[in-house]
PDB file of C-alpha atoms in Angstrom:
ATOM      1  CA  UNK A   1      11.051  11.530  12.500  1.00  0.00           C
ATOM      2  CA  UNK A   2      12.582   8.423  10.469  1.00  0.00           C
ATOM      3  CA  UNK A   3      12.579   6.157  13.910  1.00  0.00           C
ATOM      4  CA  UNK A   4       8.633   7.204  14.377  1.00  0.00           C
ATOM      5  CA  UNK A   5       7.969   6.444  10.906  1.00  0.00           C
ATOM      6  CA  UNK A   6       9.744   3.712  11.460  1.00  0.00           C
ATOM      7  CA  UNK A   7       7.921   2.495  14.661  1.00  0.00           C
ATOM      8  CA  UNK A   8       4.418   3.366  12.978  1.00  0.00           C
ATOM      9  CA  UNK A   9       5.378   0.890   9.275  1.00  0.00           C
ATOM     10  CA  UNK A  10       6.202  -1.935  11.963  1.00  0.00           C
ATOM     11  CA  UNK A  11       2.800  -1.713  13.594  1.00  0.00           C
ATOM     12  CA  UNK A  12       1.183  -0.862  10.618  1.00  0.00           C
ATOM     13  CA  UNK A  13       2.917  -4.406   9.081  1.00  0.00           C
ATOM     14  CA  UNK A  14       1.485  -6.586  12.643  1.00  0.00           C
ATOM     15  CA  UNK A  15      -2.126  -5.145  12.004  1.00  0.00           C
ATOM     16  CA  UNK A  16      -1.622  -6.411   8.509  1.00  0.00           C
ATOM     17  CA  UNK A  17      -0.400 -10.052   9.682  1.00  0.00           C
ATOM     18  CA  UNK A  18      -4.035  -9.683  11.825  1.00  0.00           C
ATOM     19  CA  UNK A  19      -6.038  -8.778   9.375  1.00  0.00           C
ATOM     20  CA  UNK A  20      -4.795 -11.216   6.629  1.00  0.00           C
ATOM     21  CA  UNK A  21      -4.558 -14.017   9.729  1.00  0.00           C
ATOM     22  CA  UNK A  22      -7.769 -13.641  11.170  1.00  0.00           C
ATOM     23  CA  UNK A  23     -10.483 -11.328   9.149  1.00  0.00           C
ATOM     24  CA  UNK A  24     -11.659 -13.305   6.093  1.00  0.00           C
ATOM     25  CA  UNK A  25     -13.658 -11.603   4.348  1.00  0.00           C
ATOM     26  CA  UNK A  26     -14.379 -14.085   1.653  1.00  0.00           C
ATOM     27  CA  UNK A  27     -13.093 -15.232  -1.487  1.00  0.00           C
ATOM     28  CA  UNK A  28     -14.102 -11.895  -2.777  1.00  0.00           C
ATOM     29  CA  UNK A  29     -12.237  -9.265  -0.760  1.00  0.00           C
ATOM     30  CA  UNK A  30      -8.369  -9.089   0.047  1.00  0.00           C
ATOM     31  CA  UNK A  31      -7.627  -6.324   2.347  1.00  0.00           C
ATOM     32  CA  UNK A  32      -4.147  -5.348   2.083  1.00  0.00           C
ATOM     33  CA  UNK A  33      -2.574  -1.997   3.714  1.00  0.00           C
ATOM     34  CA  UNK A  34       0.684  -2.845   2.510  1.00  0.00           C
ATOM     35  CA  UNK A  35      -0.083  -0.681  -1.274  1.00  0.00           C
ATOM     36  CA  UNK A  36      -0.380   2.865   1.483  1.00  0.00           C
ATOM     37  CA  UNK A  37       2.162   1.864   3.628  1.00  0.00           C
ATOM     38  CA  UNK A  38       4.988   1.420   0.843  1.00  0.00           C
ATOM     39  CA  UNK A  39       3.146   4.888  -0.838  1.00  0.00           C
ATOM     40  CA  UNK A  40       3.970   6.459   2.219  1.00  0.00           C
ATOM     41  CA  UNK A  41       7.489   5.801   2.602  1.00  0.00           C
ATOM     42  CA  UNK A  42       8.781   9.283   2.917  1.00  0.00           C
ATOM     43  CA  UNK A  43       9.713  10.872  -0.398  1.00  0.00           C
ATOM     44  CA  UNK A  44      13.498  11.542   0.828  1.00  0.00           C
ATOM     45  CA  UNK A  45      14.521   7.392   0.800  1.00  0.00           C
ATOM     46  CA  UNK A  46      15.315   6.255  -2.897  1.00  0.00           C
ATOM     47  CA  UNK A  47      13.094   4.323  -5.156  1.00  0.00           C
ATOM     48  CA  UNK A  48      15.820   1.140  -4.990  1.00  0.00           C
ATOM     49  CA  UNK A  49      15.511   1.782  -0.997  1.00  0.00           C
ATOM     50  CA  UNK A  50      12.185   1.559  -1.380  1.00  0.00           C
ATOM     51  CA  UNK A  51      12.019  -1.735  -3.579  1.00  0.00           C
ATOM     52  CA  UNK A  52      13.545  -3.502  -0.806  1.00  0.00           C
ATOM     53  CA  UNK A  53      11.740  -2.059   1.865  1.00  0.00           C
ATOM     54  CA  UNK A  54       8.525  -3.039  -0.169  1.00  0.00           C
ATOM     55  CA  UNK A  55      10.101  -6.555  -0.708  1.00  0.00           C
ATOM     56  CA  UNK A  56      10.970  -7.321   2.691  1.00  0.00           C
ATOM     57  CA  UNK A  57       7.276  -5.976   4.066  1.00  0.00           C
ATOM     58  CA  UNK A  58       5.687  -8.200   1.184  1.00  0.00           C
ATOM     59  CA  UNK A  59       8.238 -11.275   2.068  1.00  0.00           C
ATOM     60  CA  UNK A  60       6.997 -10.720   5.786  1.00  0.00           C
ATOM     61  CA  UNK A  61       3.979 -11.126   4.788  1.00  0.00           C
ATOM     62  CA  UNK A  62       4.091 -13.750   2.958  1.00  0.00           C
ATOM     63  CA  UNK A  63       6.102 -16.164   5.330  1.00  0.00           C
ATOM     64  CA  UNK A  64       3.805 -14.900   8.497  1.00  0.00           C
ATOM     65  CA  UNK A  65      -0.005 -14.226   6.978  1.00  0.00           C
ATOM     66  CA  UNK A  66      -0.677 -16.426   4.059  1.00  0.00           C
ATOM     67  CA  UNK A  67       0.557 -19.822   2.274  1.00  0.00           C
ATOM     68  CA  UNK A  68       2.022 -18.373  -1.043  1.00  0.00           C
ATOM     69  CA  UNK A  69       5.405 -16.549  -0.461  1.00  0.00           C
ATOM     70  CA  UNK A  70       6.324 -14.251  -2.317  1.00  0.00           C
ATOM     71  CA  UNK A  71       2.593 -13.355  -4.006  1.00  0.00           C
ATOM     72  CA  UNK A  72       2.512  -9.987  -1.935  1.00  0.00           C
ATOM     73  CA  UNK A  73       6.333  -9.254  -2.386  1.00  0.00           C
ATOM     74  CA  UNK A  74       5.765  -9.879  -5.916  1.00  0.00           C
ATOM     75  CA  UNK A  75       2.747  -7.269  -6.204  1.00  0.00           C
ATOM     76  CA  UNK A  76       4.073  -4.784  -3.754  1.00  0.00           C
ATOM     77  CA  UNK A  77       7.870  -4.022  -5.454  1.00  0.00           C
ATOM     78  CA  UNK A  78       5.866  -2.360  -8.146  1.00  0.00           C
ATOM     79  CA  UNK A  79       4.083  -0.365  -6.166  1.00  0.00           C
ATOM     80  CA  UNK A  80       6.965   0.857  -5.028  1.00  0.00           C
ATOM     81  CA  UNK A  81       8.687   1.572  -8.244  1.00  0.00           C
ATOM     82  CA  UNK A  82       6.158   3.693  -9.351  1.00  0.00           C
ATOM     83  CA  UNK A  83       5.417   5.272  -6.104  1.00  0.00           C
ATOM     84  CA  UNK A  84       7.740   8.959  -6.804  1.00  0.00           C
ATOM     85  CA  UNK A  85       5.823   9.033 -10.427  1.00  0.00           C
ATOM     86  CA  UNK A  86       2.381   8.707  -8.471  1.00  0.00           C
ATOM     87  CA  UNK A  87       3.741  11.732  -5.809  1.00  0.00           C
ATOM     88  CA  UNK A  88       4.665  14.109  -9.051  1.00  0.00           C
ATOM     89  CA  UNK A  89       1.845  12.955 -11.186  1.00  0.00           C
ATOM     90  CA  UNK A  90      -0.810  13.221  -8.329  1.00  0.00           C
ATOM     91  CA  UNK A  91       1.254  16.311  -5.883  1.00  0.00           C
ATOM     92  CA  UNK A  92       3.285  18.007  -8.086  1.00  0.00           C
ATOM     93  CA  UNK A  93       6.984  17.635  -7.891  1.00  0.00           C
ATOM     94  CA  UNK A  94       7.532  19.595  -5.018  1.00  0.00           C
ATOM     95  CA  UNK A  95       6.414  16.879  -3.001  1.00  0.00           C
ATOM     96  CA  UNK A  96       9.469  15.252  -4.142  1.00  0.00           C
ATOM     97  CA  UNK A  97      12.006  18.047  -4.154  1.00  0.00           C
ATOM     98  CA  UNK A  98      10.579  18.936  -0.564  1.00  0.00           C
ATOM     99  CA  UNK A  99      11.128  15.691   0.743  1.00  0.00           C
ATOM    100  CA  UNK A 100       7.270  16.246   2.134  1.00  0.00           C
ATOM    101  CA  UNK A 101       4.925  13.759   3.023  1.00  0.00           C
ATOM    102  CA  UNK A 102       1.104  13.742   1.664  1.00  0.00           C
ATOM    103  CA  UNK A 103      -2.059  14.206   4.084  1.00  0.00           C
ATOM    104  CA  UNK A 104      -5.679  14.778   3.613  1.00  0.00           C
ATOM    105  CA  UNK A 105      -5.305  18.263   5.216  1.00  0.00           C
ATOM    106  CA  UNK A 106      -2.357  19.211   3.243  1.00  0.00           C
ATOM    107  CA  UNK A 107      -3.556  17.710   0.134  1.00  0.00           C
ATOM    108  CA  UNK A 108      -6.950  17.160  -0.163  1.00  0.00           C
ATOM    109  CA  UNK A 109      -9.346  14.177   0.375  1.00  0.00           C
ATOM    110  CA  UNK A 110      -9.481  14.343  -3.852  1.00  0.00           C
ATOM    111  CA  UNK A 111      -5.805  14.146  -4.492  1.00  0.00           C
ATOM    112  CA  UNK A 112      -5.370  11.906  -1.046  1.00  0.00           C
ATOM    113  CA  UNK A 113      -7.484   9.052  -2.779  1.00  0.00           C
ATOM    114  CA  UNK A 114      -6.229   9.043  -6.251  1.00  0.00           C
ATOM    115  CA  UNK A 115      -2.931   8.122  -5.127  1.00  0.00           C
ATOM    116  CA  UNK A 116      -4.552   5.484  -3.094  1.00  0.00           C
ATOM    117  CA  UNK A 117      -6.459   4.500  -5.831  1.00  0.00           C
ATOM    118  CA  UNK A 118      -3.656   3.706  -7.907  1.00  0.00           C
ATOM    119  CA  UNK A 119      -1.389   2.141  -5.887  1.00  0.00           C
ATOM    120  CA  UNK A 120      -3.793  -0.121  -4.400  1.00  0.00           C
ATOM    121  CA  UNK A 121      -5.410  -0.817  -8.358  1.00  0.00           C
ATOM    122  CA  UNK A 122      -1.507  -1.999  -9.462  1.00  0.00           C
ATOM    123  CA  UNK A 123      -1.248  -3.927  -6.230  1.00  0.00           C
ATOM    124  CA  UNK A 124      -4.330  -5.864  -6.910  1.00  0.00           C
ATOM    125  CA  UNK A 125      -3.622  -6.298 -10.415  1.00  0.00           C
ATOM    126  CA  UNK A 126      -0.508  -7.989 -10.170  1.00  0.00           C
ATOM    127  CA  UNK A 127      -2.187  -9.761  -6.763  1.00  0.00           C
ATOM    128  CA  UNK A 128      -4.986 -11.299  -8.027  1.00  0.00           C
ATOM    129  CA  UNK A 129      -3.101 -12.344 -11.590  1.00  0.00           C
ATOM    130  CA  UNK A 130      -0.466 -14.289  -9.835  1.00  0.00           C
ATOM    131  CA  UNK A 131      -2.884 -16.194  -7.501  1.00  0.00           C
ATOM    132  CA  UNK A 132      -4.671 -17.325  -9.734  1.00  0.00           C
ATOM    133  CA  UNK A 133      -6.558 -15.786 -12.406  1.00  0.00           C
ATOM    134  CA  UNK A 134      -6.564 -18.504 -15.081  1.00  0.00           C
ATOM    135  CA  UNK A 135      -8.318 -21.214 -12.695  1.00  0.00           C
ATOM    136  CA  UNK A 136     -11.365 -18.949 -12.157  1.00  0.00           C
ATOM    137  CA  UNK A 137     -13.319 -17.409 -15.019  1.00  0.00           C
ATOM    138  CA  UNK A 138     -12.904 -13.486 -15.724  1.00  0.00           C
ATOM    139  CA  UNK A 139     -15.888 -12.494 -13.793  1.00  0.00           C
ATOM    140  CA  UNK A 140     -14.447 -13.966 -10.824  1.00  0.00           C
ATOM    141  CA  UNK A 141     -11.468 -11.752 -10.879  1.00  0.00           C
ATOM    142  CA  UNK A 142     -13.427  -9.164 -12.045  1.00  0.00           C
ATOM    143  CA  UNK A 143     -15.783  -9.308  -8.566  1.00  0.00           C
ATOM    144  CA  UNK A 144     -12.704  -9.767  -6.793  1.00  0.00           C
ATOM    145  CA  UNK A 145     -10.667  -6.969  -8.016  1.00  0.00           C
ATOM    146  CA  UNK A 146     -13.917  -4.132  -7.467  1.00  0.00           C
ATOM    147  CA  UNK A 147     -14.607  -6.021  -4.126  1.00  0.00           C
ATOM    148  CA  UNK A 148     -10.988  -5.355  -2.259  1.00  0.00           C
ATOM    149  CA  UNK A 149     -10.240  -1.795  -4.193  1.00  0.00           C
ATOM    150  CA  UNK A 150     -13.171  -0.562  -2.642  1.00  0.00           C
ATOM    151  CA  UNK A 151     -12.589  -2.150   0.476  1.00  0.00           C
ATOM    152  CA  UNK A 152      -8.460  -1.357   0.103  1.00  0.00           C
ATOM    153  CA  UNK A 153      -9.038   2.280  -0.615  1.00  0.00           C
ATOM    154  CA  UNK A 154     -11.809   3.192   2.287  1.00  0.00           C
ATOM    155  CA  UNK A 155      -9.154   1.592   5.032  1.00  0.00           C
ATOM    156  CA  UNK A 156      -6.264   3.271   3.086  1.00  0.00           C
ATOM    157  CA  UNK A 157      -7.543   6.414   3.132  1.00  0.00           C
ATOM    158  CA  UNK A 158      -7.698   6.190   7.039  1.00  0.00           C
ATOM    159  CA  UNK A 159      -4.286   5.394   7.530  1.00  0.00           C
ATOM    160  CA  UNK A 160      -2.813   7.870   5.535  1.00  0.00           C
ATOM    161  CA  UNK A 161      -3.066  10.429   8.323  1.00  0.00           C
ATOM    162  CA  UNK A 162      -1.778   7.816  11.288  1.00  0.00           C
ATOM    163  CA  UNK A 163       1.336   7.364   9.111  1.00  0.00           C
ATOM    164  CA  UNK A 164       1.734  11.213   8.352  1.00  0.00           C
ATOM    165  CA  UNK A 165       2.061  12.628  12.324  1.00  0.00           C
ATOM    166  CA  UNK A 166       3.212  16.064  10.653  1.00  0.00           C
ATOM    167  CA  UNK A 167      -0.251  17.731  10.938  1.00  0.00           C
ATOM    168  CA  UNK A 168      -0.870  16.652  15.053  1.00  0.00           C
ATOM    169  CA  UNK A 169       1.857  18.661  16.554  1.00  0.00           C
TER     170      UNK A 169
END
């Protein structure tokens, strides 16, 4: 189960590098997977374990996508410290004392894009801040930040079930 998880965060990280390499979508919209991917770690590997997993995906992102390193790094590590308080808050703890992963069918589309919601709204946050948000005026960020969370949380919300195989067998 951990290698296919495994197998699945690696190819989820390439289409990543494609889409930040080679879909711009404007100044407006920054399409980032990386917020689900960390969220989806499975609940069994520690929040530390889970820093540096989120730091090294950001990091790889960073040095093979797009010319500031450390900018996704820097907004994904949070994401990842929060992401067992999103599980309980948004699953319940069992989640968490089940070592259970979270699906649409198992969960709910409701409950599903909540989490999303708030891992990809911290994400962008701290995103968007860092690159930038002095040198354009507060409308600008503003655009940008409803832009990609609507964007972010549509794709998100379809790759929640290709990380989570636990419903297809």
């Amino acid at each position: 189960m951990r290698n296919k998880f495994f197998l699945t965060y690696i190819i989820l990280l390439i289409a990543q590098l494609m889409i930040s390499n080679y879909f711009n979508l404007g100044a407006y919209v920054m399409l980032s997977i990386l917020p689900i991917m960390v969220l989806c770690i499975p609940a069994g590997v520690g929040t530390i374990a889970a820093m540096f997993i989120a730091f090294a995906t950001g990091l790889a992102t960073d040095f093979l996508s797009e010319g500031i390193v450390g900018l996704n790094a820097l907004a994904l590590v949070p994401v990842a410290f929060i992401r067992k308080t999103v599980l309980c808050f948004v699953f319940g703890e069992e989640i968490i004392v089940r070592n259970e992963n979270f699906s649409i069918r198992k969960n709910g589309l409701g409950k599903v894009a909540v989490a999303v919601l708030i891992a990809q709204s911290l994400f962008l946050l701290i995103y968007i801040i860092a690159d930038g948000v002095l040198t354009r005026s507060f409308l600008f960020f503003i655009g940008r930040f409803l832009a990609s969370i609507a964007a972010g949380v549509l794709i998100s919300i379809a790759i929640v079930d290709i990380i989570d195989d636990n419903d297809r067998r």
